[in-house]
Amino acid sequence: MAKRLTPLLNRVLVEKIVPPAKTHAGILLPETSNKLNSGKVLAVGPGLRDKSVNHVPVAVKEGDNVLLREYEGTTVKHGEKE
């Protein structure tokens, strides 16, 4: 998926991590405990240039886990993944 969608400038492609519905011991978790939005960085753009034309890289790299705001960003669906 990350090879077909390449972010530009300081954009980041993140795959949302869906928390498990139950623990390893089989205890079912309520939906309210799954409020934390997190994701894994799949692809990172090259970064921006500042006013003096110096390269400013993106602060995250591929493979990092990040926290997401609930209504920020653009949702992209590719197959069954969001």
PDB file of C-alpha atoms in Angstrom:
ATOM      1  CA  MET A   1       0.000   0.000   0.000  1.00  0.00           C
ATOM      2  CA  ALA A   2       2.743   2.485   0.879  1.00  0.00           C
ATOM      3  CA  LYS A   3       4.461   1.928  -2.467  1.00  0.00           C
ATOM      4  CA  ARG A   4       1.401   3.037  -4.426  1.00  0.00           C
ATOM      5  CA  LEU A   5       0.627   6.070  -2.238  1.00  0.00           C
ATOM      6  CA  THR A   6       3.640   8.355  -1.899  1.00  0.00           C
ATOM      7  CA  PRO A   7       3.270  11.391   0.385  1.00  0.00           C
ATOM      8  CA  LEU A   8       4.629  14.725  -0.813  1.00  0.00           C
ATOM      9  CA  LEU A   9       6.378  17.503   1.153  1.00  0.00           C
ATOM     10  CA  ASN A  10       5.766  17.060   4.907  1.00  0.00           C
ATOM     11  CA  ARG A  11       2.840  14.629   4.600  1.00  0.00           C
ATOM     12  CA  VAL A  12       2.751  11.272   6.394  1.00  0.00           C
ATOM     13  CA  LEU A  13       0.851   8.081   5.494  1.00  0.00           C
ATOM     14  CA  VAL A  14      -0.416   6.356   8.656  1.00  0.00           C
ATOM     15  CA  GLU A  15      -2.269   3.048   9.042  1.00  0.00           C
ATOM     16  CA  LYS A  16      -4.693   3.139  11.953  1.00  0.00           C
ATOM     17  CA  ILE A  17      -4.107   0.435  14.559  1.00  0.00           C
ATOM     18  CA  VAL A  18      -7.343  -1.259  15.588  1.00  0.00           C
ATOM     19  CA  PRO A  19      -7.151  -2.232  19.275  1.00  0.00           C
ATOM     20  CA  PRO A  20      -8.115  -5.804  20.166  1.00  0.00           C
ATOM     21  CA  ALA A  21     -11.670  -6.472  21.388  1.00  0.00           C
ATOM     22  CA  LYS A  22     -10.454  -8.912  24.041  1.00  0.00           C
ATOM     23  CA  THR A  23      -7.302  -9.669  26.003  1.00  0.00           C
ATOM     24  CA  HIS A  24      -5.047 -12.694  25.618  1.00  0.00           C
ATOM     25  CA  ALA A  25      -6.844 -14.278  28.580  1.00  0.00           C
ATOM     26  CA  GLY A  26     -10.203 -13.940  26.791  1.00  0.00           C
ATOM     27  CA  ILE A  27     -11.642 -11.008  28.755  1.00  0.00           C
ATOM     28  CA  LEU A  28     -13.882  -8.833  26.546  1.00  0.00           C
ATOM     29  CA  LEU A  29     -12.978  -5.135  26.629  1.00  0.00           C
ATOM     30  CA  PRO A  30     -15.705  -2.452  26.515  1.00  0.00           C
ATOM     31  CA  GLU A  31     -15.696  -0.085  23.544  1.00  0.00           C
ATOM     32  CA  THR A  32     -15.031   2.908  25.791  1.00  0.00           C
ATOM     33  CA  SER A  33     -11.578   1.555  26.661  1.00  0.00           C
ATOM     34  CA  ASN A  34     -10.567   1.697  22.973  1.00  0.00           C
ATOM     35  CA  LYS A  35     -10.734   5.514  22.633  1.00  0.00           C
ATOM     36  CA  LEU A  36      -6.998   5.970  22.009  1.00  0.00           C
ATOM     37  CA  ASN A  37      -6.360   6.565  18.311  1.00  0.00           C
ATOM     38  CA  SER A  38      -2.942   5.347  17.311  1.00  0.00           C
ATOM     39  CA  GLY A  39      -1.325   4.336  14.069  1.00  0.00           C
ATOM     40  CA  LYS A  40       1.820   3.091  12.398  1.00  0.00           C
ATOM     41  CA  VAL A  41       3.709   5.313   9.943  1.00  0.00           C
ATOM     42  CA  LEU A  42       3.882   3.597   6.538  1.00  0.00           C
ATOM     43  CA  ALA A  43       5.475   6.331   4.416  1.00  0.00           C
ATOM     44  CA  VAL A  44       6.942   9.795   4.971  1.00  0.00           C
ATOM     45  CA  GLY A  45       7.348  12.686   2.541  1.00  0.00           C
ATOM     46  CA  PRO A  46      10.759  14.288   1.957  1.00  0.00           C
ATOM     47  CA  GLY A  47      10.052  17.376   4.092  1.00  0.00           C
ATOM     48  CA  LEU A  48       9.870  21.119   3.438  1.00  0.00           C
ATOM     49  CA  ARG A  49      12.261  23.990   2.794  1.00  0.00           C
ATOM     50  CA  ASP A  50      12.329  27.019   5.087  1.00  0.00           C
ATOM     51  CA  LYS A  51      12.679  30.664   4.017  1.00  0.00           C
ATOM     52  CA  SER A  52      16.442  30.405   3.670  1.00  0.00           C
ATOM     53  CA  VAL A  53      16.056  27.263   1.478  1.00  0.00           C
ATOM     54  CA  ASN A  54      17.366  24.851   4.132  1.00  0.00           C
ATOM     55  CA  HIS A  55      15.862  21.365   4.157  1.00  0.00           C
ATOM     56  CA  VAL A  56      13.568  20.680   7.146  1.00  0.00           C
ATOM     57  CA  PRO A  57      12.997  16.902   7.464  1.00  0.00           C
ATOM     58  CA  VAL A  58       9.843  15.316   8.862  1.00  0.00           C
ATOM     59  CA  ALA A  59      10.084  14.450  12.575  1.00  0.00           C
ATOM     60  CA  VAL A  60       8.818  10.856  12.207  1.00  0.00           C
ATOM     61  CA  LYS A  61      10.178   7.927  10.202  1.00  0.00           C
ATOM     62  CA  GLU A  62       8.654   4.767   8.740  1.00  0.00           C
ATOM     63  CA  GLY A  63       7.699   2.204  11.374  1.00  0.00           C
ATOM     64  CA  ASP A  64       7.077   4.731  14.189  1.00  0.00           C
ATOM     65  CA  ASN A  65       3.894   4.474  16.248  1.00  0.00           C
ATOM     66  CA  VAL A  66       2.053   7.785  16.541  1.00  0.00           C
ATOM     67  CA  LEU A  67      -1.046   9.140  18.280  1.00  0.00           C
ATOM     68  CA  LEU A  68      -3.760  10.586  16.047  1.00  0.00           C
ATOM     69  CA  ARG A  69      -6.364  13.229  16.666  1.00  0.00           C
ATOM     70  CA  GLU A  70      -9.904  12.008  16.173  1.00  0.00           C
ATOM     71  CA  TYR A  71     -10.944  14.233  13.251  1.00  0.00           C
ATOM     72  CA  GLU A  72      -7.623  15.232  11.718  1.00  0.00           C
ATOM     73  CA  GLY A  73      -6.194  14.197   8.402  1.00  0.00           C
ATOM     74  CA  THR A  74      -7.764  12.668   5.327  1.00  0.00           C
ATOM     75  CA  THR A  75      -9.124   9.130   5.461  1.00  0.00           C
ATOM     76  CA  VAL A  76      -8.000   6.928   2.571  1.00  0.00           C
ATOM     77  CA  LYS A  77      -9.307   3.391   2.071  1.00  0.00           C
ATOM     78  CA  HIS A  78      -7.285   0.883   0.049  1.00  0.00           C
ATOM     79  CA  GLY A  79      -9.020  -2.474  -0.095  1.00  0.00           C
ATOM     80  CA  GLU A  80     -10.051  -3.302   3.451  1.00  0.00           C
ATOM     81  CA  LYS A  81      -7.412  -1.113   5.127  1.00  0.00           C
ATOM     82  CA  GLU A  82      -8.086   2.442   6.282  1.00  0.00           C
TER      83      GLU A  82
END
